[in-house]
XYZ file of N, CA, C and O in Angstrom:
476
model
N -76.184 178.725 -55.648
C -76.398 177.330 -55.985
C -77.901 177.098 -56.170
O -78.709 177.605 -55.404
N -78.262 176.321 -57.154
C -79.671 176.037 -57.431
C -80.294 175.238 -56.293
O -79.607 174.494 -55.584
N -81.598 175.390 -56.134
C -82.305 174.731 -55.032
C -82.145 173.217 -55.067
O -81.966 172.574 -54.031
N -82.182 172.610 -56.281
C -82.028 171.154 -56.353
C -80.626 170.714 -55.936
O -80.456 169.634 -55.385
N -79.628 171.574 -56.175
C -78.268 171.250 -55.717
C -78.192 171.284 -54.196
O -77.523 170.456 -53.581
N -78.872 172.267 -53.585
C -78.918 172.349 -52.124
C -79.581 171.110 -51.546
O -79.130 170.562 -50.547
N -80.681 170.676 -52.167
C -81.391 169.489 -51.709
C -80.501 168.256 -51.815
O -80.449 167.434 -50.901
N -79.775 168.134 -52.917
C -78.868 167.003 -53.102
C -77.753 166.999 -52.074
O -77.401 165.946 -51.521
N -77.194 168.171 -51.797
C -76.129 168.278 -50.794
C -76.662 167.917 -49.411
O -76.011 167.177 -48.664
N -77.856 168.392 -49.072
C -78.473 168.050 -47.796
C -78.705 166.542 -47.704
O -78.433 165.920 -46.670
N -79.177 165.948 -48.786
C -79.398 164.500 -48.817
C -78.121 163.729 -48.553
O -78.117 162.747 -47.794
N -77.025 164.171 -49.161
C -75.743 163.490 -48.949
C -75.284 163.628 -47.503
O -74.756 162.679 -46.916
N -75.520 164.799 -46.909
C -75.155 164.996 -45.504
C -75.993 164.092 -44.592
O -75.476 163.498 -43.645
N -77.288 163.984 -44.880
C -78.161 163.096 -44.103
C -77.710 161.642 -44.243
O -77.709 160.883 -43.265
N -77.314 161.260 -45.446
C -76.858 159.890 -45.697
C -75.572 159.595 -44.929
O -75.445 158.525 -44.312
N -74.619 160.516 -44.952
C -73.358 160.325 -44.223
C -73.636 160.165 -42.734
O -73.115 159.256 -42.083
N -74.486 161.021 -42.192
C -74.835 160.958 -40.769
C -75.468 159.603 -40.429
O -75.092 158.947 -39.450
N -76.409 159.175 -41.260
C -77.075 157.878 -41.059
C -76.064 156.730 -41.098
O -76.081 155.843 -40.239
N -75.203 156.737 -42.113
C -74.233 155.649 -42.272
C -73.261 155.580 -41.089
O -72.970 154.504 -40.569
N -72.763 156.746 -40.664
C -71.838 156.765 -39.527
C -72.517 156.225 -38.266
O -71.910 155.455 -37.508
N -73.778 156.584 -38.053
C -74.510 156.096 -36.882
C -74.742 154.586 -36.951
O -74.999 153.954 -35.938
N -74.657 154.023 -38.157
C -74.880 152.594 -38.339
C -73.584 151.822 -38.567
O -73.597 150.741 -39.150
N -72.475 152.387 -38.138
C -71.216 151.654 -38.110
C -70.369 151.696 -39.365
O -69.405 150.943 -39.479
N -70.703 152.568 -40.312
C -69.897 152.687 -41.528
C -68.791 153.715 -41.313
O -69.003 154.749 -40.683
N -67.637 153.420 -41.876
C -66.539 154.377 -41.902
C -66.572 155.049 -43.277
O -66.455 154.372 -44.306
N -66.739 156.346 -43.297
C -66.797 157.084 -44.560
C -65.369 157.288 -45.059
O -64.547 157.910 -44.382
N -65.074 156.753 -46.237
C -63.733 156.881 -46.807
C -63.640 158.068 -47.761
O -62.623 158.757 -47.806
N -64.699 158.274 -48.535
C -64.702 159.355 -49.531
C -66.132 159.864 -49.710
O -67.085 159.093 -49.599
N -66.244 161.136 -50.036
C -67.515 161.680 -50.513
C -67.227 162.411 -51.814
O -66.177 163.037 -51.967
N -68.127 162.302 -52.734
C -68.023 162.942 -54.047
C -66.694 162.638 -54.742
O -66.050 163.522 -55.304
N -66.312 161.375 -54.718
C -65.078 160.938 -55.367
C -65.322 160.835 -56.875
O -66.317 160.256 -57.311
N -64.423 161.420 -57.653
C -64.623 161.429 -59.103
C -63.528 160.686 -59.837
O -62.371 160.652 -59.418
N -63.946 160.092 -60.933
C -63.034 159.459 -61.874
C -63.638 159.639 -63.258
O -64.756 159.199 -63.516
N -62.902 160.317 -64.118
C -63.379 160.647 -65.460
C -64.756 161.309 -65.372
O -64.884 162.347 -64.746
N -65.786 160.708 -65.963
C -67.112 161.328 -65.952
C -67.991 160.862 -64.794
O -69.141 161.265 -64.674
N -67.447 160.018 -63.943
C -68.245 159.432 -62.858
C -67.974 160.134 -61.539
O -66.846 160.493 -61.229
N -69.042 160.319 -60.774
C -68.906 160.798 -59.401
C -69.607 159.810 -58.483
O -70.775 159.480 -58.684
N -68.861 159.344 -57.490
C -69.404 158.425 -56.499
C -69.759 159.269 -55.280
O -68.895 159.929 -54.701
N -71.034 159.244 -54.891
C -71.477 160.085 -53.781
C -70.751 159.736 -52.489
O -70.195 160.608 -51.829
N -70.783 158.460 -52.114
C -70.150 158.040 -50.852
C -69.470 156.687 -51.055
O -70.058 155.768 -51.613
N -68.239 156.595 -50.576
C -67.547 155.312 -50.487
C -67.321 155.085 -49.002
O -66.726 155.918 -48.317
N -67.847 153.968 -48.514
C -67.763 153.681 -47.082
C -67.349 152.232 -46.873
O -67.474 151.405 -47.768
N -66.870 151.966 -45.675
C -66.448 150.607 -45.346
C -67.134 150.168 -44.064
O -67.253 150.946 -43.109
N -67.613 148.945 -44.089
C -68.165 148.337 -42.880
C -67.753 146.877 -42.897
O -68.056 146.158 -43.847
N -67.047 146.477 -41.863
C -66.477 145.143 -41.794
C -65.581 144.947 -43.024
O -64.733 145.777 -43.292
N -65.790 143.894 -43.800
C -64.944 143.635 -44.974
C -65.648 144.027 -46.266
O -65.318 143.536 -47.337
N -66.612 144.941 -46.161
C -67.389 145.356 -47.334
C -67.074 146.803 -47.674
O -67.086 147.678 -46.803
N -66.798 147.047 -48.935
C -66.677 148.406 -49.448
C -68.032 148.751 -50.050
O -68.463 148.129 -51.023
N -68.736 149.688 -49.438
C -70.063 150.079 -49.900
C -69.956 151.325 -50.774
O -69.434 152.347 -50.343
N -70.421 151.187 -51.987
C -70.473 152.290 -52.937
C -71.909 152.786 -52.891
O -72.837 152.046 -53.227
N -72.102 154.029 -52.459
C -73.442 154.494 -52.153
C -73.831 155.673 -53.026
O -73.178 156.718 -53.012
N -74.895 155.477 -53.763
C -75.495 156.528 -54.573
C -76.647 157.115 -53.760
O -77.514 156.384 -53.277
N -76.644 158.426 -53.584
C -77.684 159.091 -52.806
C -78.634 159.788 -53.779
O -78.200 160.538 -54.652
N -79.909 159.518 -53.626
C -80.941 160.171 -54.439
C -81.929 160.838 -53.500
O -82.534 160.188 -52.651
N -82.089 162.140 -53.657
C -82.972 162.914 -52.793
C -84.023 163.610 -53.643
O -83.707 164.211 -54.667
N -85.262 163.527 -53.208
C -86.379 164.169 -53.910
C -87.220 164.951 -52.913
O -87.372 164.550 -51.759
N -87.784 166.050 -53.365
C -88.629 166.868 -52.498
C -90.018 166.262 -52.328
O -90.746 166.610 -51.410
N -90.392 165.344 -53.219
C -91.669 164.643 -53.104
C -91.578 163.356 -53.924
O -90.602 163.125 -54.638
N -92.622 162.554 -53.839
C -92.680 161.325 -54.628
C -93.568 161.495 -55.858
O -93.947 160.507 -56.488
N -93.877 162.732 -56.213
C -94.782 163.016 -57.346
C -94.325 162.366 -58.649
O -95.151 161.984 -59.468
N -93.015 162.265 -58.846
C -92.499 161.730 -60.105
C -91.886 160.346 -59.956
O -91.210 159.862 -60.846
N -92.083 159.718 -58.798
C -91.557 158.381 -58.588
C -90.610 158.312 -57.406
O -90.250 159.324 -56.804
N -90.214 157.105 -57.076
C -89.297 156.865 -55.969
C -87.892 157.342 -56.321
O -87.457 157.200 -57.478
N -87.155 157.879 -55.361
C -85.800 158.369 -55.655
C -84.906 157.309 -56.301
O -84.168 157.596 -57.247
N -84.984 156.066 -55.807
C -84.112 155.006 -56.316
C -84.393 154.669 -57.778
O -83.536 154.118 -58.467
N -85.572 155.020 -58.270
C -85.901 154.752 -59.675
C -85.109 155.639 -60.637
O -85.134 155.420 -61.845
N -84.414 156.631 -60.100
C -83.662 157.557 -60.943
C -82.190 157.165 -61.088
O -81.399 157.915 -61.647
N -81.818 155.995 -60.589
C -80.471 155.464 -60.818
C -80.570 154.629 -62.090
O -81.069 153.510 -62.075
N -80.097 155.197 -63.178
C -80.247 154.595 -64.510
C -79.044 153.723 -64.866
O -77.965 153.844 -64.274
N -79.203 152.830 -65.862
C -78.101 151.938 -66.273
C -76.801 152.673 -66.599
O -75.717 152.177 -66.267
N -76.874 153.832 -67.210
C -75.659 154.595 -67.545
C -74.918 154.994 -66.269
O -73.690 154.911 -66.189
N -75.669 155.411 -65.245
C -75.058 155.787 -63.970
C -74.419 154.569 -63.321
O -73.305 154.653 -62.778
N -75.089 153.443 -63.366
C -74.538 152.210 -62.799
C -73.227 151.852 -63.482
O -72.242 151.517 -62.839
N -73.212 151.967 -64.806
C -72.003 151.675 -65.587
C -70.851 152.591 -65.159
O -69.715 152.132 -64.981
N -71.140 153.871 -64.970
C -70.104 154.819 -64.544
C -69.613 154.511 -63.128
O -68.415 154.587 -62.847
N -70.530 154.136 -62.242
C -70.141 153.798 -60.871
C -69.228 152.584 -60.827
O -68.229 152.570 -60.101
N -69.556 151.579 -61.613
C -68.735 150.362 -61.660
C -67.331 150.688 -62.164
O -66.329 150.258 -61.576
N -67.258 151.474 -63.223
C -65.959 151.857 -63.782
C -65.148 152.650 -62.752
O -63.958 152.403 -62.558
N -65.797 153.581 -62.089
C -65.104 154.422 -61.109
C -64.611 153.605 -59.918
O -63.478 153.770 -59.468
N -65.448 152.712 -59.410
C -65.048 151.976 -58.214
C -63.966 150.951 -58.539
O -63.104 150.663 -57.702
N -63.959 150.432 -59.756
C -62.848 149.577 -60.169
C -61.538 150.351 -60.099
O -60.518 149.831 -59.634
N -61.554 151.591 -60.550
C -60.360 152.438 -60.489
C -59.988 152.736 -59.035
O -58.806 152.700 -58.680
N -60.965 153.014 -58.201
C -60.719 153.317 -56.788
C -60.036 152.136 -56.090
O -59.049 152.306 -55.375
N -60.553 150.940 -56.323
C -59.984 149.733 -55.714
C -58.552 149.522 -56.207
O -57.653 149.205 -55.424
N -58.327 149.730 -57.494
C -56.988 149.576 -58.068
C -56.024 150.616 -57.507
O -54.916 150.279 -57.076
N -56.433 151.879 -57.509
C -55.572 152.968 -57.008
C -55.165 152.754 -55.551
O -54.048 153.066 -55.164
N -56.106 152.255 -54.758
C -55.866 152.110 -53.328
C -55.405 150.711 -52.930
O -55.193 150.447 -51.746
N -55.255 149.835 -53.942
C -54.753 148.476 -53.730
C -55.455 147.802 -52.540
O -54.814 147.355 -51.585
N -56.777 147.761 -52.612
C -57.538 147.144 -51.534
C -58.218 145.872 -52.025
O -58.600 145.760 -53.184
N -58.326 144.937 -51.105
C -58.927 143.645 -51.426
C -60.143 143.451 -50.526
O -60.030 142.991 -49.387
N -61.298 143.875 -51.017
C -62.543 143.761 -50.259
C -63.673 143.386 -51.205
O -63.546 143.525 -52.421
N -64.767 142.926 -50.627
C -65.977 142.735 -51.418
C -66.613 144.101 -51.625
O -66.625 144.937 -50.716
N -67.130 144.315 -52.811
C -67.766 145.596 -53.143
C -69.274 145.386 -53.239
O -69.746 144.414 -53.829
N -70.005 146.311 -52.648
C -71.459 146.264 -52.681
C -71.969 147.641 -53.117
O -71.444 148.666 -52.695
N -72.973 147.648 -53.971
C -73.556 148.899 -54.450
C -74.894 149.133 -53.758
O -75.807 148.319 -53.863
N -74.977 150.246 -53.043
C -76.176 150.600 -52.288
C -76.767 151.901 -52.828
O -76.082 152.684 -53.493
N -78.025 152.117 -52.483
C -78.672 153.397 -52.738
C -79.252 153.884 -51.417
O -79.853 153.108 -50.672
N -79.040 155.151 -51.115
C -79.761 155.791 -50.021
C -80.780 156.703 -50.693
O -80.418 157.665 -51.376
N -82.053 156.339 -50.538
C -83.152 157.082 -51.145
C -83.801 157.953 -50.074
O -84.181 157.457 -49.006
N -83.906 159.240 -50.363
C -84.445 160.186 -49.390
C -85.547 160.998 -50.065
O -85.382 161.459 -51.200
N -86.658 161.150 -49.358
C -87.706 162.040 -49.863
C -88.329 162.796 -48.698
O -88.261 162.375 -47.541
N -88.909 163.923 -49.043
C -89.525 164.774 -48.037
C -91.003 164.432 -47.931
O -91.689 164.276 -48.933
N -91.445 164.310 -46.683
C -92.845 163.984 -46.416
C -93.270 164.763 -45.173
O -92.706 164.570 -44.099
N -94.241 165.658 -45.336
C -94.723 166.478 -44.204
C -93.575 167.193 -43.485
O -93.429 167.099 -42.269
N -92.740 167.881 -44.230
C -91.599 168.642 -43.688
C -90.584 167.772 -42.947
O -89.822 168.264 -42.129
N -90.573 166.488 -43.233
C -89.619 165.567 -42.616
C -88.981 164.731 -43.722
O -89.636 164.375 -44.689
N -87.701 164.438 -43.571
C -87.024 163.614 -44.558
C -87.106 162.146 -44.158
O -86.781 161.778 -43.031
N -87.523 161.317 -45.090
C -87.612 159.879 -44.896
C -86.437 159.258 -45.651
O -86.256 159.507 -46.847
N -85.645 158.462 -44.960
C -84.441 157.872 -45.543
C -84.596 156.357 -45.597
O -84.996 155.735 -44.623
N -84.262 155.790 -46.749
C -84.264 154.334 -46.918
C -82.904 153.906 -47.466
O -82.462 154.407 -48.497
N -82.252 152.987 -46.756
C -80.960 152.466 -47.199
C -81.207 151.120 -47.867
O -81.622 150.164 -47.216
N -80.940 151.065 -49.158
C -81.156 149.840 -49.931
C -79.784 149.212 -50.189
O -79.022 149.697 -51.014
N -79.492 148.139 -49.460
C -78.222 147.437 -49.649
C -78.328 146.535 -50.863
O -79.408 146.015 -51.175
N -77.201 146.344 -51.563
C -77.180 145.513 -52.769
C -78.269 145.947 -53.740
O -79.013 145.127 -54.268
N -78.352 147.240 -53.961
C -79.416 147.805 -54.799
C -79.320 147.345 -56.245
O -80.323 147.199 -56.937
N -78.095 147.104 -56.694
C -77.894 146.559 -58.038
C -76.596 145.787 -58.076
O -75.730 145.978 -57.225
N -76.517 144.906 -59.021
C -75.312 144.086 -59.188
C -74.659 144.450 -60.518
O -75.320 144.854 -61.460
N -73.396 144.307 -60.559
C -72.654 144.623 -61.780
C -72.154 143.321 -62.388
O -72.008 142.313 -61.711
N -71.945 143.371 -63.687
C -71.477 142.168 -64.393
C -70.264 142.469 -65.224
O -70.023 143.573 -65.590
């Protein structure tokens, strides 16, 4: 597996650990629908959190969250609509980003709730 894939997998594991410690129930990881992959689907209270994880080895090229592009957002919205329909659930949906970067051999994690809105 390529090094960037290992970094991405580690980032997702760090995000799951963080979310569980903060009261989220992890429902799915790497859930796919057509061309979309949702990194984490979690539930906390009456909120279904759709979480995109972005991990970078440094901030040399920008913040991790800056790499969630409109096309990805469009795919996430389409996928989560299908997920809600398939599972017949009635909850509020929120789109979050967990941005992770490495700093001095330590990973810094930022959870951005309501990172973007869909229309």
